[in-house]
Amino acid sequence: MMATLMIGANRVQAADYEIMAPAAPGGGYDRTSRAVEQVLKQDKLGTATVINVGGAGGAIGLAQFIRNRSGSDNAMIVGGFGMIASFATNKSKVTLADVTPIARLMSEYSVVVVPKDSPIKTLADLVAQLKKNTNGVSWAGGSAGGTDHILAGSIAKAIGVDPKQVNYVAFSGGGDSLAAIIGGQVTVGVGGFSELADQIKAGNLRVLAISSDKRVPGVDIPTLKEQGVDASLSNWRGIAAPPGITPAQRQAYLDLIAKVVASKSWKDILQTNGWNDEYLAGDDFKTYIANETTRITEILTQLGLVK
């Protein structure tokens, strides 16, 4: 199917879109990419193919996107909090400043989970083990320096444990991390609520806490804060276009994503996944990314993850 977007006197052809998820299948970037793909199809805004390019906290996929898709009018990449954090930690040569920001789409909270047979029954049990033997507690999550790593470090800091001593095991995608948690290869796991919700409901994981400041309506999970651990985190994700595009191409992308987020299909996806509507477009999103880069780098420095 060929979708034609009208921009004044210009016709910008957007054939079959390619959406890059810069991580392995199963994680937040993958799920967000496939959500956009689903809305494009359901609302006849176009068709899309999602490609996964994992590694280096999103840097490998982003570098490939910049190199191969510059100037393209039918390619997008999903990114967010985790990429900014990972890029700062790893001093990446490419960042989200190197592409064309289109819109922040949503945010979600993270959860702390253990395998169903774990002797850790509560957050208090986990805190006790961390204080007793910090390095003996292994954490599974996404890329080093990413969202999950930051939350693990923040929890450690909040209970008076040196975040540098956290034994964090990084995985390139949510699917690999989930397998390690369920399989008992690690002590505890951190991940997006939407990524882990099905396994929590199925009883394969025991959830200890959610990273929101306050209880999430309709979600019966206690927060870290209400259990005496002063830590919280909201993980946002957005979408960007390639660098080197024309003003008309940029407007076409902005118009397309505006239609996506205004659709009932998208609102249904937000509700189903427990995602928060965080739509912020264009120049406002570009400014937000710049401010987030500064803020997150400061947090990582405090946690000892950026030197």
Coordinates of C-alpha atoms in Angstrom, one line a residue:
M1 CA 0.0 0.0 0.0
M2 CA 1.3 3.5 -0.9
A3 CA 0.4 6.3 1.5
T4 CA 0.5 9.8 0.1
L5 CA 0.8 12.7 2.5
M6 CA -0.1 16.2 1.2
I7 CA 2.1 19.1 2.4
G8 CA 0.8 22.3 0.8
A9 CA 1.8 22.0 -2.9
N10 CA 4.2 19.2 -2.1
R11 CA 3.5 15.5 -2.3
V12 CA 5.6 13.5 0.0
Q13 CA 5.4 9.8 -0.9
A14 CA 5.6 7.5 2.1
A15 CA 5.5 4.0 0.9
D16 CA 6.1 1.2 3.2
Y17 CA 7.8 2.6 6.3
E18 CA 10.7 1.0 8.0
I19 CA 10.7 1.4 11.8
M20 CA 13.9 0.5 13.6
A21 CA 13.9 -0.9 17.1
P22 CA 17.5 -0.4 18.2
A23 CA 17.4 -3.5 20.5
A24 CA 16.6 -7.2 20.4
P25 CA 12.9 -8.3 20.1
G26 CA 10.8 -8.3 23.3
G27 CA 12.0 -5.1 24.9
G28 CA 10.4 -1.6 25.2
Y29 CA 11.7 -0.2 21.9
D30 CA 10.5 -3.3 20.0
R31 CA 7.1 -3.1 21.6
T32 CA 6.7 0.6 20.9
S33 CA 7.9 0.1 17.3
R34 CA 5.3 -2.6 16.7
A35 CA 2.6 -0.5 18.3
V36 CA 3.2 2.2 15.8
E37 CA 3.3 -0.4 13.0
Q38 CA -0.1 -1.7 14.2
V39 CA -1.7 1.7 14.2
L40 CA -0.4 2.6 10.7
K41 CA -2.0 -0.6 9.4
Q42 CA -5.2 -0.5 11.3
D43 CA -5.9 3.2 10.5
K44 CA -4.7 2.8 6.9
L45 CA -2.0 5.4 7.3
G46 CA 0.5 3.2 5.6
T47 CA 2.3 -0.1 6.1
A48 CA 5.5 -0.7 8.1
T49 CA 8.2 -3.2 8.7
V50 CA 9.9 -3.3 12.1
I51 CA 13.6 -4.2 12.1
N52 CA 15.6 -5.0 15.2
V53 CA 19.3 -4.0 15.5
G54 CA 20.5 -4.5 19.0
G55 CA 23.8 -3.8 20.7
A56 CA 25.7 -1.1 22.6
G57 CA 22.5 0.3 24.2
G58 CA 21.0 1.3 20.9
A59 CA 24.2 2.9 19.5
I60 CA 24.7 0.2 16.8
G61 CA 21.2 0.5 15.5
L62 CA 21.3 4.3 15.6
A63 CA 24.6 4.5 13.8
Q64 CA 23.2 2.2 11.1
F65 CA 20.1 4.3 10.8
I66 CA 22.1 7.5 10.4
R67 CA 24.4 5.9 7.9
N68 CA 21.8 4.2 5.7
R69 CA 18.7 6.2 6.0
S70 CA 19.8 9.9 5.9
G71 CA 17.4 12.0 3.9
S72 CA 14.8 9.2 3.7
D73 CA 11.1 9.9 3.8
N74 CA 10.0 6.5 4.9
A75 CA 12.2 5.5 7.8
M76 CA 11.8 6.0 11.6
I77 CA 13.7 4.9 14.7
V78 CA 12.3 4.5 18.3
G79 CA 14.4 5.7 21.2
G80 CA 14.1 7.1 24.7
F81 CA 15.4 7.4 28.2
G82 CA 17.4 4.2 28.1
M83 CA 19.3 5.2 25.0
I84 CA 20.3 8.6 26.4
A85 CA 21.5 6.9 29.6
S86 CA 23.4 4.2 27.8
F87 CA 25.0 6.7 25.4
A88 CA 26.2 8.8 28.3
T89 CA 27.6 5.8 30.2
N90 CA 29.4 4.4 27.1
K91 CA 30.4 7.8 25.7
S92 CA 28.7 6.9 22.4
K93 CA 29.9 8.7 19.2
V94 CA 26.2 8.9 18.1
T95 CA 23.3 10.3 20.1
L96 CA 19.7 11.2 19.5
A97 CA 21.0 14.7 18.7
D98 CA 22.2 13.2 15.4
V99 CA 18.7 12.4 14.1
T100 CA 15.5 14.4 13.6
P101 CA 13.2 14.2 16.7
I102 CA 9.6 13.8 15.8
A103 CA 7.6 13.1 19.0
R104 CA 7.8 11.7 22.5
L105 CA 5.0 9.1 22.5
M106 CA 4.6 7.5 25.9
S107 CA 6.2 6.6 29.2
E108 CA 5.9 3.6 31.4
Y109 CA 7.0 2.6 34.9
S110 CA 9.4 -0.2 35.7
V111 CA 8.9 -3.1 38.0
V112 CA 11.2 -5.1 40.3
V113 CA 10.6 -8.8 40.0
V114 CA 12.0 -12.2 41.2
P115 CA 11.4 -15.7 39.9
K116 CA 8.3 -17.4 41.3
D117 CA 10.3 -19.8 43.4
S118 CA 12.7 -17.2 44.8
P119 CA 13.1 -17.1 48.6
I120 CA 12.8 -13.3 48.3
K121 CA 9.1 -12.7 49.0
T122 CA 9.0 -8.9 49.6
L123 CA 11.0 -5.8 48.8
A124 CA 12.1 -5.8 52.4
D125 CA 13.7 -9.2 51.8
L126 CA 15.6 -7.8 48.8
V127 CA 16.8 -4.8 50.8
A128 CA 18.0 -7.0 53.5
Q129 CA 20.0 -9.2 51.1
L130 CA 21.5 -6.1 49.4
K131 CA 22.6 -4.7 52.7
K132 CA 24.1 -8.0 53.8
N133 CA 25.9 -8.9 50.5
T134 CA 25.4 -6.4 47.7
N135 CA 27.6 -8.1 45.1
G136 CA 25.8 -11.4 45.9
V137 CA 22.6 -10.1 44.5
S138 CA 22.6 -10.2 40.7
W139 CA 20.3 -8.0 38.7
A140 CA 19.0 -8.7 35.1
G141 CA 17.9 -5.8 32.9
G142 CA 18.6 -4.0 29.7
S143 CA 21.8 -2.4 28.5
A144 CA 24.5 -1.2 30.9
G145 CA 23.8 2.3 32.0
G146 CA 20.2 2.1 30.7
T147 CA 16.9 2.6 32.5
D148 CA 17.0 -0.7 34.4
H149 CA 20.5 -0.2 35.5
I150 CA 19.7 3.3 36.7
L151 CA 16.8 2.0 38.7
A152 CA 18.9 -0.7 40.3
G153 CA 21.5 1.8 41.2
S154 CA 18.9 4.2 42.5
I155 CA 17.5 1.6 44.8
A156 CA 20.9 0.8 46.1
K157 CA 21.7 4.4 46.8
A158 CA 18.3 4.9 48.5
I159 CA 19.1 2.1 51.0
G160 CA 22.6 3.3 51.7
V161 CA 24.4 0.8 49.5
D162 CA 27.2 1.9 47.1
P163 CA 25.6 1.8 43.6
K164 CA 29.0 0.9 42.2
Q165 CA 28.8 -2.4 44.0
V166 CA 25.5 -3.4 42.3
N167 CA 26.1 -6.7 40.4
Y168 CA 24.2 -5.8 37.2
V169 CA 23.9 -8.2 34.3
A170 CA 23.1 -6.4 31.0
F171 CA 21.0 -8.0 28.2
S172 CA 20.5 -6.6 24.7
G173 CA 16.8 -7.2 24.7
G174 CA 13.8 -7.7 27.0
G175 CA 13.3 -11.3 25.8
D176 CA 16.8 -12.4 26.9
S177 CA 16.5 -10.6 30.2
L178 CA 13.1 -12.2 30.9
A179 CA 14.4 -15.7 30.2
A180 CA 17.3 -15.2 32.6
I181 CA 14.9 -14.0 35.3
I182 CA 12.3 -16.7 34.9
G183 CA 15.1 -19.3 34.7
G184 CA 16.6 -18.2 38.0
Q185 CA 19.9 -17.3 36.5
V186 CA 19.8 -14.0 38.4
T187 CA 18.5 -13.0 41.8
V188 CA 16.2 -10.1 40.7
G189 CA 15.1 -8.5 37.5
V190 CA 14.1 -5.0 36.4
G191 CA 12.0 -4.2 33.3
G192 CA 9.1 -2.2 31.9
F193 CA 5.7 -3.1 33.4
S194 CA 4.3 -3.8 30.0
E195 CA 7.2 -6.2 29.2
L196 CA 6.7 -8.3 32.3
A197 CA 3.0 -8.0 33.0
D198 CA 2.0 -11.2 31.2
Q199 CA 4.6 -13.2 33.1
I200 CA 3.5 -11.6 36.4
K201 CA -0.1 -12.5 35.7
A202 CA 0.8 -16.0 34.7
G203 CA 2.6 -16.5 38.0
N204 CA 6.0 -17.0 36.6
L205 CA 7.3 -13.8 38.3
R206 CA 6.7 -12.3 41.7
V207 CA 6.5 -8.5 41.5
L208 CA 8.0 -6.6 44.5
A209 CA 7.5 -3.0 43.5
I210 CA 6.7 -0.5 40.8
S211 CA 8.8 2.6 40.1
S212 CA 6.0 5.2 40.1
D213 CA 5.8 8.0 42.6
K214 CA 2.2 7.0 43.5
R215 CA 0.1 4.0 43.0
V216 CA -0.9 3.5 39.4
P217 CA -4.7 3.3 39.0
G218 CA -5.8 -0.2 38.2
V219 CA -2.4 -1.7 39.0
D220 CA -2.2 -3.5 42.3
I221 CA 1.6 -3.2 42.8
P222 CA 3.1 -1.2 45.7
T223 CA 5.5 1.5 44.9
L224 CA 9.1 1.6 46.1
K225 CA 8.4 4.7 48.0
E226 CA 5.5 3.4 50.0
Q227 CA 7.8 0.5 51.1
G228 CA 10.4 2.9 52.4
V229 CA 12.8 3.0 49.4
D230 CA 13.0 6.6 48.1
A231 CA 13.5 5.9 44.4
S232 CA 11.3 6.3 41.3
L233 CA 11.7 6.3 37.5
S234 CA 9.5 7.0 34.5
N235 CA 10.8 5.6 31.3
W236 CA 9.7 7.6 28.2
R237 CA 10.0 6.5 24.5
G238 CA 9.7 8.5 21.3
I239 CA 10.2 8.4 17.6
A240 CA 12.6 10.1 15.3
A241 CA 13.2 10.6 11.6
P242 CA 16.6 10.4 9.8
P243 CA 18.9 13.4 9.6
G244 CA 19.3 15.3 6.4
I245 CA 15.5 15.6 5.6
T246 CA 13.8 18.6 4.0
P247 CA 11.3 20.8 6.0
A248 CA 8.5 19.2 3.9
Q249 CA 9.7 15.7 4.8
R250 CA 9.9 16.6 8.5
Q251 CA 6.3 18.0 8.4
A252 CA 5.1 14.8 6.8
Y253 CA 6.6 12.8 9.6
L254 CA 5.1 15.2 12.2
D255 CA 1.6 14.9 10.5
L256 CA 1.8 11.1 10.3
I257 CA 2.7 10.6 14.0
A258 CA 0.1 13.2 15.0
K259 CA -2.5 11.0 13.3
V260 CA -1.1 7.9 15.0
V261 CA -1.4 9.3 18.5
A262 CA -4.8 10.9 17.9
S263 CA -6.3 7.5 16.8
K264 CA -8.5 5.3 18.9
S265 CA -6.2 2.4 18.0
W266 CA -3.2 4.1 19.7
K267 CA -5.3 5.1 22.8
D268 CA -6.4 1.4 23.1
I269 CA -2.7 0.3 22.9
L270 CA -1.8 2.8 25.7
Q271 CA -4.5 1.4 27.9
T272 CA -3.7 -2.3 27.2
N273 CA 0.0 -1.8 27.9
G274 CA -0.4 0.4 30.9
W275 CA 1.5 3.2 29.1
N276 CA 1.1 6.9 29.9
D277 CA 0.2 9.3 27.1
E278 CA 3.3 11.6 26.9
Y279 CA 2.9 13.1 23.4
L280 CA 5.3 16.0 22.8
A281 CA 6.2 16.9 19.2
G282 CA 8.6 18.8 17.1
D283 CA 10.9 21.5 18.5
D284 CA 9.5 20.9 22.0
F285 CA 10.6 17.3 21.8
K286 CA 14.0 18.4 20.6
T287 CA 14.4 20.7 23.5
Y288 CA 13.2 18.0 25.9
I289 CA 15.8 15.5 24.6
A290 CA 18.6 18.1 25.2
N291 CA 17.4 18.8 28.8
E292 CA 17.0 15.0 29.5
T293 CA 20.5 14.4 28.3
T294 CA 21.8 16.9 30.8
R295 CA 19.6 15.6 33.6
I296 CA 20.3 11.9 33.1
T297 CA 24.0 12.4 32.7
E298 CA 24.0 14.2 36.1
I299 CA 22.1 11.2 37.7
L300 CA 24.6 8.7 36.2
T301 CA 27.5 10.7 37.5
Q302 CA 26.0 10.7 41.0
L303 CA 25.6 6.9 40.7
G304 CA 29.2 6.5 39.6
L305 CA 28.1 5.1 36.2
V306 CA 29.6 8.1 34.3
K307 CA 33.2 9.2 35.1

